[in-house]
């Protein structure tokens, strides 16, 4: 069975661990979000690609969810000792090794897809990880700033999230470079040839959003013969982790399991979804979601361990079979 997953970072990576445990024979292609990417000290960093790579490769820091296990922070300490900026982004020494190799490959003229293939080869991943695009796209957050003439300021998503802890009032979110981007090689084929398309519990705005915004991707999902099933990243009105609750209002979406389902839309009304899984705390939202033509199921959605993620994956596969046209 060929499964294609549109993935952000930590939530997607943890779900993928469950999916792999539940469907070890499946051929899984992960289309990774690259809107989080940024350049620091000349190094190209791809946080969501690295989170999937480290987590599925067994090299991730399980407590933080991002970055490498057994990390040290000597280079960052030196940066800070020099009072150099930026120093708000946690660049670990082992992690820097990844960025050095990626940047060297890119500087040699290799594409991000080629660099990602080279990096993931070391980790012997049980999935194929491809970037959503090989062209530069960066998610920027527009925040209120009374000191600016138009009362607004635009900053990179990572600065908004890591430096400012998502505390700045968000006016808009946009994906710089998205209009001239194009799907990376294999992305459209992985969508068209999939037996199942999944939206894991990732941030709908800055993780799934950029992937769907790459020209051609949303249309490919709409045209795909495979059922499209997603899992709500919002449980009981709040994101399980991260800052989706700060960003969803900026795009006019209700911070709820039903709100995000409606945001993606039901296939019957021109949207993406055939099925949507919500946490049992949001079971009361099931009827409304079903009325939108999206098959909905309520079950525990907290990925406390791989077994919990595998149970979610099982329910996802079961729902996919129920909605398969
Ligand atoms: N998240 C943080 O909250 N603080 C950090 O210092 C930080 C550093 C970092 C370094 C490499 C990397 O791949 C991810 C990193 N993240 C950090 C997570 C990153 O902000 C992710 O993009 C978000 O968690 C959204 O997926």
Short mmCIF file of C-alpha atoms and ligand atoms in Angstrom, two decimals:
data_model
loop_
_atom_site.label_atom_id
_atom_site.label_comp_id
_atom_site.label_asym_id
_atom_site.label_seq_id
_atom_site.Cartn_x
_atom_site.Cartn_y
_atom_site.Cartn_z
CA UNK A 1 0.00 0.00 0.00
CA UNK A 2 1.38 3.44 -0.96
CA UNK A 3 0.76 6.14 1.62
CA UNK A 4 1.70 9.79 1.11
CA UNK A 5 1.85 12.04 4.16
CA UNK A 6 1.97 15.87 4.11
CA UNK A 7 4.12 16.49 7.16
CA UNK A 8 5.25 19.31 9.40
CA UNK A 9 7.52 18.67 12.34
CA UNK A 10 7.12 17.07 15.72
CA UNK A 11 3.46 15.99 15.60
CA UNK A 12 3.86 14.54 12.12
CA UNK A 13 7.06 12.71 13.06
CA UNK A 14 5.46 11.13 16.11
CA UNK A 15 2.43 10.08 14.11
CA UNK A 16 4.68 8.59 11.42
CA UNK A 17 6.36 6.41 14.05
CA UNK A 18 2.93 5.00 14.84
CA UNK A 19 2.02 4.60 11.18
CA UNK A 20 5.24 2.69 10.45
CA UNK A 21 4.64 0.44 13.46
CA UNK A 22 1.05 -0.19 12.33
CA UNK A 23 1.74 -0.62 8.60
CA UNK A 24 5.33 -1.85 8.28
CA UNK A 25 4.70 -3.11 4.77
CA UNK A 26 3.40 0.22 3.46
CA UNK A 27 5.51 2.34 1.11
CA UNK A 28 5.39 5.73 2.81
CA UNK A 29 6.36 8.99 1.13
CA UNK A 30 6.60 12.02 3.39
CA UNK A 31 6.26 15.42 1.74
CA UNK A 32 7.98 17.70 4.22
CA UNK A 33 7.27 21.34 4.95
CA UNK A 34 10.17 23.66 4.12
CA UNK A 35 8.49 26.95 5.06
CA UNK A 36 10.23 26.74 8.45
CA UNK A 37 13.62 26.82 6.73
CA UNK A 38 16.07 29.62 7.45
CA UNK A 39 19.71 30.54 6.93
CA UNK A 40 21.83 31.19 10.01
CA UNK A 41 25.55 31.97 9.93
CA UNK A 42 25.55 30.88 6.31
CA UNK A 43 24.02 27.49 7.15
CA UNK A 44 20.72 26.35 5.60
CA UNK A 45 18.49 24.85 8.29
CA UNK A 46 15.39 22.77 7.45
CA UNK A 47 13.74 22.21 10.85
CA UNK A 48 10.73 20.14 9.77
CA UNK A 49 12.73 17.92 7.43
CA UNK A 50 15.31 17.39 10.18
CA UNK A 51 12.66 16.64 12.80
CA UNK A 52 11.20 13.88 10.61
CA UNK A 53 14.68 12.60 9.74
CA UNK A 54 15.99 12.54 13.31
CA UNK A 55 12.78 11.12 14.80
CA UNK A 56 12.35 8.28 12.29
CA UNK A 57 16.11 7.70 12.26
CA UNK A 58 16.21 7.37 16.04
CA UNK A 59 18.55 10.32 16.53
CA UNK A 60 16.13 12.90 17.86
CA UNK A 61 15.95 14.53 21.26
CA UNK A 62 12.75 12.84 22.42
CA UNK A 63 12.08 15.32 25.23
CA UNK A 64 12.32 18.48 23.12
CA UNK A 65 10.92 16.82 20.02
CA UNK A 66 13.39 18.67 17.80
CA UNK A 67 17.16 18.53 17.38
CA UNK A 68 19.61 15.77 18.03
CA UNK A 69 19.92 13.37 20.96
CA UNK A 70 23.05 13.63 23.15
CA UNK A 71 23.52 17.18 21.93
CA UNK A 72 26.10 19.72 23.05
CA UNK A 73 25.96 23.47 22.61
CA UNK A 74 29.58 24.58 22.35
CA UNK A 75 29.28 26.41 19.05
CA UNK A 76 26.21 28.28 20.29
CA UNK A 77 28.05 29.20 23.49
CA UNK A 78 30.86 30.65 21.40
CA UNK A 79 28.36 32.62 19.30
CA UNK A 80 26.89 34.02 22.50
CA UNK A 81 30.35 34.73 23.97
CA UNK A 82 31.05 36.87 20.92
CA UNK A 83 27.73 38.65 21.49
CA UNK A 84 26.98 37.69 17.92
CA UNK A 85 23.40 37.68 16.72
CA UNK A 86 21.21 35.87 16.20
CA UNK A 87 21.73 33.61 19.15
CA UNK A 88 18.07 32.90 19.94
CA UNK A 89 17.88 29.83 17.69
CA UNK A 90 19.25 26.73 19.43
CA UNK A 91 21.91 25.39 17.08
CA UNK A 92 23.34 22.24 18.66
CA UNK A 93 26.80 20.96 17.70
CA UNK A 94 25.57 17.68 16.19
CA UNK A 95 22.71 19.48 14.46
CA UNK A 96 25.22 21.90 12.95
CA UNK A 97 26.86 18.87 11.32
CA UNK A 98 23.63 18.27 9.42
CA UNK A 99 23.43 21.91 8.35
CA UNK A 100 27.08 21.92 7.23
CA UNK A 101 26.49 18.91 4.97
CA UNK A 102 23.21 20.26 3.60
CA UNK A 103 24.72 23.67 2.92
CA UNK A 104 27.80 22.21 1.25
CA UNK A 105 25.62 20.10 -1.04
CA UNK A 106 23.43 23.09 -1.91
CA UNK A 107 26.52 25.21 -2.53
CA UNK A 108 27.77 22.52 -4.93
CA UNK A 109 24.53 23.08 -6.88
CA UNK A 110 22.61 20.05 -5.60
CA UNK A 111 18.89 20.55 -5.02
CA UNK A 112 17.27 20.39 -1.60
CA UNK A 113 15.75 17.07 -2.72
CA UNK A 114 19.22 15.71 -3.52
CA UNK A 115 20.64 17.05 -0.26
CA UNK A 116 17.74 15.52 1.66
CA UNK A 117 18.28 12.15 -0.04
CA UNK A 118 21.97 12.29 0.89
CA UNK A 119 21.26 13.21 4.52
CA UNK A 120 18.44 10.67 5.01
CA UNK A 121 20.61 7.88 3.55
CA UNK A 122 22.68 7.98 6.73
CA UNK A 123 19.59 7.49 8.88
CA UNK A 124 18.27 4.54 6.87
CA UNK A 125 14.71 5.87 7.13
CA UNK A 126 11.74 3.52 6.63
CA UNK A 127 10.09 6.25 4.54
CA UNK A 128 11.00 8.41 1.54
CA UNK A 129 11.30 12.03 2.70
CA UNK A 130 11.01 14.70 0.03
CA UNK A 131 10.80 18.47 0.48
CA UNK A 132 7.61 20.12 -0.73
CA UNK A 133 9.71 22.22 -3.13
CA UNK A 134 13.39 22.66 -4.00
CA UNK A 135 12.93 26.42 -4.27
CA UNK A 136 13.26 28.82 -1.37
CA UNK A 137 10.01 29.40 0.52
CA UNK A 138 10.01 30.96 3.98
CA UNK A 139 7.01 31.41 6.23
CA UNK A 140 6.78 34.96 7.53
CA UNK A 141 4.46 36.17 10.26
CA UNK A 142 3.10 39.73 10.11
CA UNK A 143 2.63 41.12 13.63
CA UNK A 144 1.29 44.36 15.05
CA UNK A 145 4.06 46.86 15.80
CA UNK A 146 3.04 50.39 16.82
CA UNK A 147 6.60 51.59 16.15
CA UNK A 148 6.20 50.92 12.44
CA UNK A 149 4.60 53.50 10.09
CA UNK A 150 1.94 51.02 8.98
CA UNK A 151 1.69 49.48 12.47
CA UNK A 152 2.96 46.15 11.24
CA UNK A 153 6.22 44.22 11.16
CA UNK A 154 7.06 41.06 9.30
CA UNK A 155 9.39 38.44 10.73
CA UNK A 156 10.50 34.94 9.89
CA UNK A 157 8.30 32.29 11.50
CA UNK A 158 11.25 30.98 13.50
CA UNK A 159 11.94 34.38 14.99
CA UNK A 160 8.24 34.75 15.85
CA UNK A 161 8.14 31.31 17.45
CA UNK A 162 11.58 30.68 18.96
CA UNK A 163 12.66 34.24 19.83
CA UNK A 164 9.26 35.71 20.69
CA UNK A 165 7.50 32.52 21.82
CA UNK A 166 4.48 33.37 19.64
CA UNK A 167 3.63 36.25 22.01
CA UNK A 168 3.41 38.95 19.31
CA UNK A 169 -0.10 39.69 17.99
CA UNK A 170 -0.42 38.10 14.55
CA UNK A 171 -2.06 40.03 11.71
CA UNK A 172 -1.24 37.70 8.82
CA UNK A 173 0.85 34.71 7.79
CA UNK A 174 2.38 34.37 4.37
CA UNK A 175 4.76 32.13 2.53
CA UNK A 176 7.48 34.20 0.95
CA UNK A 177 8.45 32.82 -2.47
CA UNK A 178 5.47 30.45 -2.72
CA UNK A 179 4.12 31.94 -5.96
CA UNK A 180 7.28 31.12 -7.88
CA UNK A 181 7.84 27.78 -6.17
CA UNK A 182 6.97 24.44 -7.71
CA UNK A 183 6.57 20.92 -6.36
CA UNK A 184 9.85 19.09 -5.87
CA UNK A 185 10.45 16.07 -8.13
CA UNK A 186 8.22 13.19 -7.15
CA UNK A 187 5.79 15.25 -5.07
CA UNK A 188 2.90 15.31 -7.55
CA UNK A 189 3.46 11.66 -8.46
CA UNK A 190 3.49 10.65 -4.79
CA UNK A 191 0.10 12.34 -4.42
CA UNK A 192 -1.42 11.00 -7.63
CA UNK A 193 -0.24 7.41 -7.15
CA UNK A 194 -0.98 7.10 -3.44
CA UNK A 195 -3.52 4.59 -2.16
CA UNK A 196 -3.98 6.86 0.85
CA UNK A 197 -3.22 10.54 1.54
CA UNK A 198 -2.76 11.63 5.16
CA UNK A 199 -2.73 14.96 6.96
CA UNK A 200 -1.06 14.12 10.31
CA UNK A 201 -1.59 16.27 13.41
CA UNK A 202 0.61 19.14 12.21
CA UNK A 203 0.05 22.86 12.43
CA UNK A 204 -2.59 23.56 9.76
CA UNK A 205 -1.29 27.10 9.11
CA UNK A 206 2.52 26.90 9.03
CA UNK A 207 3.10 23.17 8.44
CA UNK A 208 0.32 21.79 6.22
CA UNK A 209 -0.51 25.24 4.82
CA UNK A 210 2.77 25.86 3.00
CA UNK A 211 2.73 22.39 1.42
CA UNK A 212 -0.79 22.90 0.04
CA UNK A 213 0.19 26.39 -1.14
CA UNK A 214 2.97 25.15 -3.45
CA UNK A 215 1.43 25.68 -6.91
CA UNK A 216 -0.15 22.45 -8.11
CA UNK A 217 -0.15 20.56 -4.82
CA UNK A 218 -3.66 21.40 -3.62
CA UNK A 219 -5.08 20.60 -7.07
CA UNK A 220 -3.17 17.31 -7.08
CA UNK A 221 -4.70 16.35 -3.74
CA UNK A 222 -8.17 17.34 -4.99
CA UNK A 223 -7.70 15.23 -8.11
CA UNK A 224 -6.13 12.26 -6.34
CA UNK A 225 -8.11 9.01 -6.44
CA UNK A 226 -6.93 8.11 -2.92
CA UNK A 227 -8.99 8.92 0.15
CA UNK A 228 -7.69 11.89 2.14
CA UNK A 229 -7.80 11.44 5.91
CA UNK A 230 -6.54 13.88 8.52
CA UNK A 231 -6.08 13.98 12.27
CA UNK A 232 -6.91 17.05 14.28
CA UNK A 233 -3.94 18.86 15.83
CA UNK A 234 -6.42 20.74 18.03
CA UNK A 235 -7.73 18.88 21.08
CA UNK A 236 -10.30 20.45 23.38
CA UNK A 237 -9.87 23.84 21.71
CA UNK A 238 -6.09 23.98 22.01
CA UNK A 239 -3.12 22.69 20.02
CA UNK A 240 -1.47 19.65 21.57
CA UNK A 241 1.81 21.54 21.14
CA UNK A 242 2.98 24.66 19.38
CA UNK A 243 1.18 27.84 18.51
CA UNK A 244 -1.62 26.98 16.06
CA UNK A 245 -4.08 28.76 18.36
CA UNK A 246 -2.18 32.00 17.75
CA UNK A 247 -2.20 31.59 13.95
CA UNK A 248 -5.60 30.07 13.12
CA UNK A 249 -7.52 33.26 14.06
CA UNK A 250 -5.25 35.25 11.70
CA UNK A 251 -6.56 33.18 8.78
CA UNK A 252 -10.14 33.23 10.07
CA UNK A 253 -10.26 29.63 11.26
CA UNK A 254 -11.81 28.54 14.55
CA UNK A 255 -9.31 26.89 16.91
CA UNK A 256 -11.23 23.65 17.18
CA UNK A 257 -11.19 20.15 15.74
CA UNK A 258 -14.24 21.02 13.66
CA UNK A 259 -12.84 24.41 12.65
CA UNK A 260 -9.72 22.88 11.17
CA UNK A 261 -11.76 20.18 9.40
CA UNK A 262 -13.93 22.88 7.82
CA UNK A 263 -10.78 24.83 6.91
CA UNK A 264 -9.50 21.88 4.89
CA UNK A 265 -13.06 21.25 3.67
CA UNK A 266 -14.97 18.17 2.72
CA UNK A 267 -14.35 16.60 -0.67
CA UNK A 268 -18.08 16.69 -1.45
CA UNK A 269 -18.06 20.49 -1.19
CA UNK A 270 -14.84 21.01 -3.13
CA UNK A 271 -12.51 20.55 -0.16
CA UNK A 272 -9.78 18.05 0.59
CA UNK A 273 -11.04 15.71 3.28
CA UNK A 274 -12.85 12.39 3.13
CA UNK A 275 -12.20 11.63 6.80
CA UNK A 276 -11.16 13.43 9.97
CA UNK A 277 -10.18 12.02 13.35
CA UNK A 278 -10.83 14.04 16.49
CA UNK A 279 -9.91 13.43 20.10
CA UNK A 280 -12.59 11.87 22.29
CA UNK A 281 -12.88 15.23 24.09
CA UNK A 282 -14.19 16.63 20.80
CA UNK A 283 -16.66 13.82 20.14
CA UNK A 284 -19.50 16.36 20.21
CA UNK A 285 -18.02 17.86 17.02
CA UNK A 286 -18.48 14.62 15.04
CA UNK A 287 -22.07 15.27 13.84
CA UNK A 288 -21.20 18.74 12.52
CA UNK A 289 -18.14 17.41 10.69
CA UNK A 290 -20.17 14.56 9.21
CA UNK A 291 -22.79 17.05 8.03
CA UNK A 292 -20.00 18.68 6.00
CA UNK A 293 -19.59 15.38 4.18
CA UNK A 294 -16.46 14.39 6.12
CA UNK A 295 -16.54 11.01 7.88
CA UNK A 296 -15.48 11.66 11.47
CA UNK A 297 -14.38 9.46 14.33
CA UNK A 298 -13.46 10.32 17.94
CA UNK A 299 -10.66 8.51 19.74
CA UNK A 300 -7.66 9.35 21.97
CA UNK A 301 -5.33 11.58 19.94
CA UNK A 302 -2.52 12.15 22.42
CA UNK A 303 0.66 10.45 21.21
CA UNK A 304 2.08 9.66 24.62
CA UNK A 305 4.10 6.79 23.16
CA UNK A 306 4.52 4.83 19.95
CA UNK A 307 1.70 2.48 20.91
CA UNK A 308 -0.71 5.41 21.22
CA UNK A 309 0.44 6.75 17.84
CA UNK A 310 0.03 3.26 16.35
CA UNK A 311 -3.55 3.08 17.64
CA UNK A 312 -4.23 6.42 15.97
CA UNK A 313 -2.67 5.13 12.78
CA UNK A 314 -4.85 2.01 12.98
CA UNK A 315 -7.98 4.14 13.31
CA UNK A 316 -6.79 6.29 10.41
CA UNK A 317 -6.30 3.26 8.15
CA UNK A 318 -9.70 1.86 9.19
CA UNK A 319 -11.46 5.14 8.43
CA UNK A 320 -9.67 5.33 5.09
CA UNK A 321 -11.10 1.93 4.12
CA UNK A 322 -14.57 3.05 5.18
CA UNK A 323 -14.46 6.17 3.03
CA UNK A 324 -12.60 4.64 0.07
CA UNK A 325 -14.81 5.39 -2.94
N1 LIG B 1 12.38 25.23 18.70
C1 LIG B 1 12.47 26.01 19.81
O1 LIG B 1 11.44 26.21 20.48
N2 LIG B 1 13.68 26.55 20.24
C2 LIG B 1 14.82 26.38 19.55
O2 LIG B 1 15.88 26.88 19.94
C3 LIG B 1 14.77 25.54 18.37
C4 LIG B 1 15.93 25.26 17.64
C5 LIG B 1 15.83 24.38 16.56
C6 LIG B 1 16.98 23.99 15.88
C7 LIG B 1 16.90 23.10 14.81
C8 LIG B 1 15.66 22.58 14.45
O3 LIG B 1 15.57 21.69 13.44
C9 LIG B 1 14.48 22.94 15.12
C10 LIG B 1 14.57 23.84 16.19
N3 LIG B 1 13.42 24.20 16.89
C11 LIG B 1 13.51 24.99 17.99
C12 LIG B 1 12.07 23.73 16.46
C13 LIG B 1 11.64 24.63 15.30
O4 LIG B 1 11.35 25.93 15.75
C14 LIG B 1 10.44 24.05 14.53
O5 LIG B 1 10.46 24.63 13.26
C15 LIG B 1 9.10 24.37 15.18
O6 LIG B 1 9.02 23.59 16.29
C16 LIG B 1 7.93 24.10 14.22
O7 LIG B 1 8.01 22.84 13.66
#
